XYZ file of C-alpha atoms in Angstrom:
420
model
C -99.344 25.456 105.814
C -99.374 28.083 103.048
C -96.057 29.746 102.244
C -95.148 32.841 104.249
C -93.266 35.829 102.877
C -89.794 36.770 104.088
C -88.246 40.087 105.067
C -84.554 40.694 104.324
C -82.587 43.825 105.165
C -79.027 45.097 105.243
C -77.622 47.018 108.183
C -74.718 49.245 109.087
C -71.652 49.892 106.987
C -71.885 47.713 103.904
C -69.129 45.477 102.517
C -67.850 44.366 99.121
C -69.677 41.056 99.624
C -72.888 41.874 101.505
C -74.798 41.659 98.225
C -73.290 38.217 97.707
C -75.191 37.229 100.841
C -78.334 38.949 99.548
C -77.981 36.939 96.337
C -77.753 33.724 98.364
C -80.786 34.552 100.525
C -82.996 35.369 97.546
C -81.805 32.519 95.310
C -82.164 29.970 98.104
C -85.599 31.283 99.084
C -86.738 30.860 95.471
C -85.872 27.170 95.763
C -88.230 26.792 98.735
C -91.473 28.156 97.312
C -93.567 25.721 99.327
C -92.330 27.430 102.507
C -91.335 30.941 101.383
C -93.539 33.054 99.124
C -91.898 36.357 98.256
C -88.789 37.962 99.691
C -89.417 41.586 100.585
C -86.296 43.708 101.052
C -86.372 46.574 103.514
C -85.570 49.985 102.071
C -82.585 51.234 104.058
C -82.458 48.345 106.483
C -84.768 47.952 109.452
C -86.126 51.446 108.799
C -87.908 49.993 105.776
C -89.823 47.627 108.021
C -90.827 50.410 110.420
C -92.012 52.738 107.656
C -93.480 49.905 105.541
C -91.129 50.694 102.673
C -90.543 47.290 101.124
C -89.141 46.151 97.789
C -90.563 43.096 96.032
C -87.522 41.069 94.974
C -89.740 38.724 92.946
C -89.839 41.520 90.372
C -86.081 41.160 89.844
C -84.915 38.740 87.172
C -82.802 35.692 88.026
C -79.923 37.317 86.090
C -80.168 40.511 88.152
C -80.203 38.585 91.427
C -77.276 36.491 90.217
C -75.365 39.697 89.425
C -75.687 40.786 93.068
C -73.001 38.204 93.780
C -70.328 40.523 92.389
C -71.885 43.963 93.060
C -70.669 46.073 96.022
C -72.648 48.389 98.282
C -76.071 47.659 99.740
C -78.437 46.801 96.906
C -81.542 47.741 98.885
C -80.054 50.445 101.094
C -78.653 50.154 104.601
C -78.874 52.165 107.793
C -77.309 52.853 111.135
C -80.349 52.574 113.350
C -80.361 50.798 116.695
C -83.662 49.670 118.168
C -84.013 50.537 121.824
C -84.803 48.017 124.546
C -88.076 46.117 124.430
C -89.581 47.963 127.369
C -87.923 51.280 126.523
C -89.680 51.613 123.184
C -92.191 48.830 122.837
C -94.034 50.793 120.114
C -91.209 50.182 117.639
C -91.480 46.436 118.012
C -95.251 46.425 117.911
C -95.033 48.436 114.695
C -92.684 45.849 113.170
C -95.069 43.038 114.010
C -97.965 45.093 112.611
C -96.106 45.488 109.292
C -95.144 41.807 109.216
C -98.758 40.777 109.846
C -100.016 43.083 107.107
C -97.662 41.530 104.563
C -97.879 37.946 105.795
C -94.196 37.866 106.710
C -93.129 34.795 108.636
C -89.354 34.973 108.155
C -86.954 37.739 109.218
C -83.365 37.894 107.913
C -81.159 40.754 109.130
C -77.734 41.032 107.518
C -75.315 42.948 109.726
C -72.880 43.070 112.625
C -73.039 43.249 116.427
C -75.917 45.717 116.704
C -77.860 43.913 113.985
C -77.548 40.626 115.851
C -78.997 42.466 118.848
C -81.885 43.741 116.718
C -82.630 40.243 115.411
C -82.529 38.859 118.952
C -84.899 41.543 120.260
C -87.367 41.023 117.412
C -87.422 37.279 118.022
C -88.196 37.980 121.689
C -91.039 40.433 121.028
C -92.579 38.181 118.384
C -92.683 35.393 120.948
C -94.152 37.704 123.601
C -96.840 38.919 121.242
C -97.596 35.425 120.017
C -96.676 36.170 116.411
C -95.037 33.251 114.561
C -91.817 34.723 113.155
C -88.580 32.896 112.388
C -85.698 35.293 113.069
C -82.234 34.721 111.643
C -79.248 37.031 111.983
C -76.953 36.903 108.959
C -73.339 37.932 109.690
C -71.302 40.575 107.924
C -68.805 43.164 109.068
C -65.484 44.411 107.765
C -64.282 44.766 111.362
C -64.156 40.977 111.925
C -65.283 41.553 115.502
C -68.366 39.335 115.769
C -68.188 36.844 118.600
C -68.298 33.065 118.109
C -67.693 32.994 114.343
C -64.108 32.286 113.254
C -64.206 35.177 110.784
C -66.819 37.574 109.464
C -68.102 37.665 105.893
C -66.863 40.945 104.442
C -63.568 40.954 106.310
C -61.535 38.780 103.943
C -62.049 41.193 101.047
C -61.106 44.230 103.131
C -58.042 42.362 104.360
C -57.041 41.616 100.774
C -57.547 45.233 99.692
C -55.559 46.867 102.484
C -52.678 44.381 102.370
C -52.329 44.878 98.613
C -52.689 48.652 98.914
C -50.004 49.091 101.542
C -47.635 46.771 99.687
C -48.065 48.842 96.520
C -47.702 52.119 98.432
C -44.565 50.784 100.094
C -42.948 50.182 96.706
C -43.896 53.729 95.712
C -42.430 55.369 98.828
C -39.341 53.189 98.709
C -38.546 54.357 95.184
C -38.531 58.069 96.121
C -37.385 58.145 99.722
C -33.841 59.409 99.070
C -35.099 62.810 97.899
C -38.800 62.863 98.770
C -41.369 61.207 101.078
C -39.925 58.957 103.752
C -42.992 58.208 105.849
C -46.356 56.979 104.620
C -49.315 56.445 106.960
C -52.433 54.477 105.980
C -55.491 54.750 108.219
C -57.875 51.785 108.145
C -61.161 51.004 109.856
C -61.379 49.382 113.268
C -62.847 51.227 116.245
C -61.959 48.796 119.013
C -60.512 45.778 117.222
C -57.375 45.879 115.085
C -58.158 43.110 112.610
C -57.927 45.299 109.501
C -54.687 46.840 110.714
C -53.368 43.335 111.293
C -54.329 42.389 107.739
C -52.012 45.114 106.454
C -49.233 43.135 108.109
C -49.741 40.264 105.663
C -47.855 42.360 103.095
C -44.664 42.142 105.167
C -43.409 38.634 104.470
C -39.801 39.207 105.489
C -37.689 41.616 107.523
C -37.786 45.123 106.071
C -40.959 44.634 104.007
C -43.726 47.230 104.141
C -45.555 47.945 106.360
C -42.919 48.423 109.037
C -45.203 49.531 111.880
C -48.778 48.606 112.806
C -50.713 50.602 115.398
C -53.562 48.657 117.011
C -56.446 49.905 119.189
C -55.653 47.038 121.585
C -52.185 48.525 122.281
C -52.116 51.975 123.969
C -50.205 54.493 121.855
C -46.792 55.333 123.283
C -45.621 58.410 121.404
C -41.950 58.218 122.322
C -41.606 54.511 121.519
C -43.385 55.034 118.215
C -41.164 57.932 117.155
C -38.058 55.981 118.107
C -39.213 53.055 115.974
C -39.948 55.325 112.987
C -36.516 56.926 113.296
C -34.795 53.541 113.506
C -36.772 52.198 110.533
C -35.821 55.134 108.311
C -32.165 54.709 109.206
C -32.311 51.003 108.362
C -34.525 50.966 105.267
C -34.624 54.541 104.026
C -38.355 54.906 104.595
C -41.151 53.819 106.920
C -44.735 52.778 106.193
C -47.310 52.713 108.973
C -50.816 51.213 109.134
C -52.992 52.611 111.895
C -56.470 51.801 113.143
C -58.969 54.643 113.342
C -59.549 53.547 116.958
C -55.980 54.083 118.196
C -56.047 55.166 121.846
C -53.907 57.032 124.321
C -52.901 55.145 127.493
C -55.832 56.769 129.351
C -58.302 55.197 126.901
C -59.153 58.300 124.862
C -59.225 57.958 121.081
C -56.481 59.962 119.419
C -58.962 61.180 116.814
C -62.200 61.465 118.796
C -64.220 64.423 117.502
C -66.686 64.641 120.390
C -69.609 63.679 118.129
C -71.639 60.449 118.238
C -72.953 58.313 115.390
C -76.451 56.809 115.138
C -75.440 53.816 117.262
C -74.092 56.093 120.023
C -70.463 55.331 119.165
C -67.815 58.062 119.288
C -67.383 59.672 115.874
C -63.776 59.247 114.812
C -61.852 61.003 112.095
C -58.313 61.675 111.060
C -55.803 59.648 113.057
C -53.549 59.294 109.968
C -52.845 63.032 109.611
C -52.284 63.259 113.365
C -49.638 60.535 113.215
C -48.077 62.004 110.065
C -47.860 65.516 111.517
C -46.340 64.098 114.673
C -43.581 62.528 112.575
C -42.975 65.817 110.808
C -42.952 67.892 113.989
C -40.697 65.603 115.996
C -38.512 63.929 113.361
C -38.632 66.550 110.569
C -39.420 63.883 107.974
C -41.480 64.441 104.847
C -44.699 62.432 104.880
C -47.825 61.422 103.010
C -50.934 59.888 104.489
C -54.126 58.291 103.188
C -57.420 57.103 104.639
C -58.751 53.890 103.093
C -62.263 54.762 104.335
C -65.094 53.578 102.052
C -62.633 52.365 99.407
C -61.545 49.446 101.591
C -65.044 48.109 102.175
C -66.429 48.651 98.661
C -63.528 47.210 96.650
C -65.411 44.358 94.981
C -63.017 44.406 92.011
C -60.380 42.706 94.138
C -62.505 40.665 96.542
C -61.165 37.567 98.246
C -62.608 34.410 96.728
C -62.660 32.830 100.184
C -64.742 35.742 101.434
C -67.159 35.527 98.495
C -67.717 31.812 99.100
C -68.282 32.357 102.811
C -70.613 35.319 102.251
C -72.772 33.219 99.940
C -72.663 30.227 102.260
C -74.049 32.083 105.303
C -76.927 33.533 103.249
C -77.822 30.106 101.893
C -77.572 28.544 105.370
C -79.785 31.271 106.865
C -82.672 30.320 104.574
C -82.127 26.597 105.037
C -82.264 27.048 108.813
C -85.390 29.184 108.551
C -87.393 26.716 106.471
C -86.616 24.089 109.114
C -88.183 26.395 111.696
C -84.928 27.215 113.488
C -85.102 30.718 114.977
C -83.020 33.039 117.145
C -79.759 31.934 115.542
C -76.997 33.093 113.219
C -75.022 30.947 110.746
C -71.300 31.289 111.410
C -67.963 30.243 109.914
C -66.235 27.348 111.681
C -62.564 26.756 110.886
C -61.671 23.085 110.691
C -57.970 23.608 109.896
C -55.611 26.353 108.720
C -53.142 24.234 106.729
C -54.804 23.198 104.524
C -57.559 25.722 105.054
C -60.907 24.042 105.618
C -64.100 25.561 106.937
C -67.798 24.870 107.272
C -70.946 26.702 108.310
C -72.051 26.297 111.921
C -74.833 27.827 114.008
C -74.675 30.226 116.970
C -77.406 31.566 119.228
C -78.104 35.256 118.634
C -77.860 35.938 122.365
C -74.239 34.776 122.235
C -73.398 37.189 119.405
C -75.453 40.307 120.180
C -73.480 43.292 121.495
C -70.267 41.318 121.963
C -66.933 42.172 120.343
C -64.018 39.949 119.398
C -60.686 41.693 119.835
C -57.230 40.792 118.582
C -55.712 38.190 120.943
C -52.525 39.483 122.539
C -50.535 36.602 121.076
C -51.516 37.800 117.589
C -49.484 40.974 118.217
C -45.705 41.016 118.613
C -44.300 41.649 122.065
C -43.263 45.198 121.138
C -46.828 45.917 119.960
C -45.845 47.035 116.469
C -46.629 44.053 114.205
C -48.354 40.674 113.849
C -47.032 37.309 115.001
C -46.690 34.112 112.988
C -49.834 32.833 114.736
C -51.813 35.834 113.510
C -50.450 35.416 109.989
C -51.559 31.762 109.991
C -55.065 32.864 110.965
C -55.306 35.714 108.428
C -53.546 34.265 105.382
C -56.314 31.894 104.154
C -58.937 34.630 104.335
C -57.413 36.656 101.482
C -56.741 33.719 99.170
C -58.242 33.579 95.699
C -59.673 36.066 93.247
C -63.294 36.445 92.184
C -63.333 39.223 89.605
C -66.618 40.753 88.449
C -67.308 40.903 84.705
C -65.905 43.988 82.994
C -67.430 46.204 80.327
C -65.488 48.970 78.569
C -62.672 48.485 81.038
C -64.817 48.916 84.154
C -66.669 46.476 86.428
C -70.208 45.811 85.200
C -72.254 46.003 88.387
C -76.034 45.698 88.641
C -78.707 47.966 90.094
C -82.014 46.607 91.294
C -85.324 47.857 89.890
C -86.561 48.218 93.489
C -90.262 47.748 92.805
C -92.136 48.973 95.877
C -94.655 46.765 97.651
C -98.022 48.593 98.006
C -98.559 49.778 101.565
C -101.418 48.238 103.529
C -101.345 50.272 106.731
C -102.952 53.688 107.100
C -100.720 54.787 109.963
C -97.322 56.254 109.007
C -94.410 55.755 111.365
C -91.921 58.524 112.137
C -88.282 57.565 112.710
């Protein structure tokens, strides 16, 4: 059979290592020219497929593709766009197949999280229903580390490294000034429902009294009085208190502390500003001087201090995705399988997309201390290997030398535009 082209796209919030996966997909595809012709990248994720806005990655040099390995962001653009159910909006799926037919696309690689796995699963189903031969592979990434089945998520290890280093450094700063200045520092990190990034902050505290002193997880309902008592006690013992809090911290009735009332493109509650809420609470009730920070996009784009483990895993899942596809395996996602923690050993496994789509992996209760304010030794054993190793990008004039793609557009073949 003649080689078919491939479609690759990036979805959702990007990570420091999502382009590492893109590098792996494109480099591996170029090694299988008998099966895969060109790799077309979707402009701004799945939207690019719907609007027939495709980039021809064959126009990018091997050096440029290789440089994706250490470049943050989404090289081809990403999106937050959730396809509706097959019967709810069949036209979307028929449009995708129409675009794939027009460009002789026989392979579909979607690099994203829970919702992206759902999209990949739905597209594999509609392709089968419509009798179009399409190999669909979900490729995992998410800073939230909340994908089901996989031991960890590509993208998470680098965020974990960034936040644990950041709060350790901030703790030294606050500790040096606490006698006459700031005594409480609050760092807000990502994590809507799962507290994995908050837990990673806890890696910085290797012994009693180390920063951070308090972790606030979305899995543990926020008890205001217990929290304030712990802050007060910590200041009396150590002179200052550092706190890491998940954006998804909830009241006992299930409401987010920082819910704005707005929704994002996936229909999720729009959150914003739990760190200042916690900091102001400390000031109002305990009369302590505070500072707060929101890691926000910095935590997920910090390629300059990426975890080497994460980089290796991000490349491995991209490579495995292509190798599965050329064997004709469809409706699956390559995952990370942990073989042992000490020493740390892992390999790439395979999961069915239906077992990953729209499922979330939360922090196990035995990963959180009984009082709900920190991580256990078991959690530390799980997290510690994921931040190990450095994989610095090349530097030029003192700054990281990242790459930007030429993004050569593929000529459109359809006469019918598609409105998003």
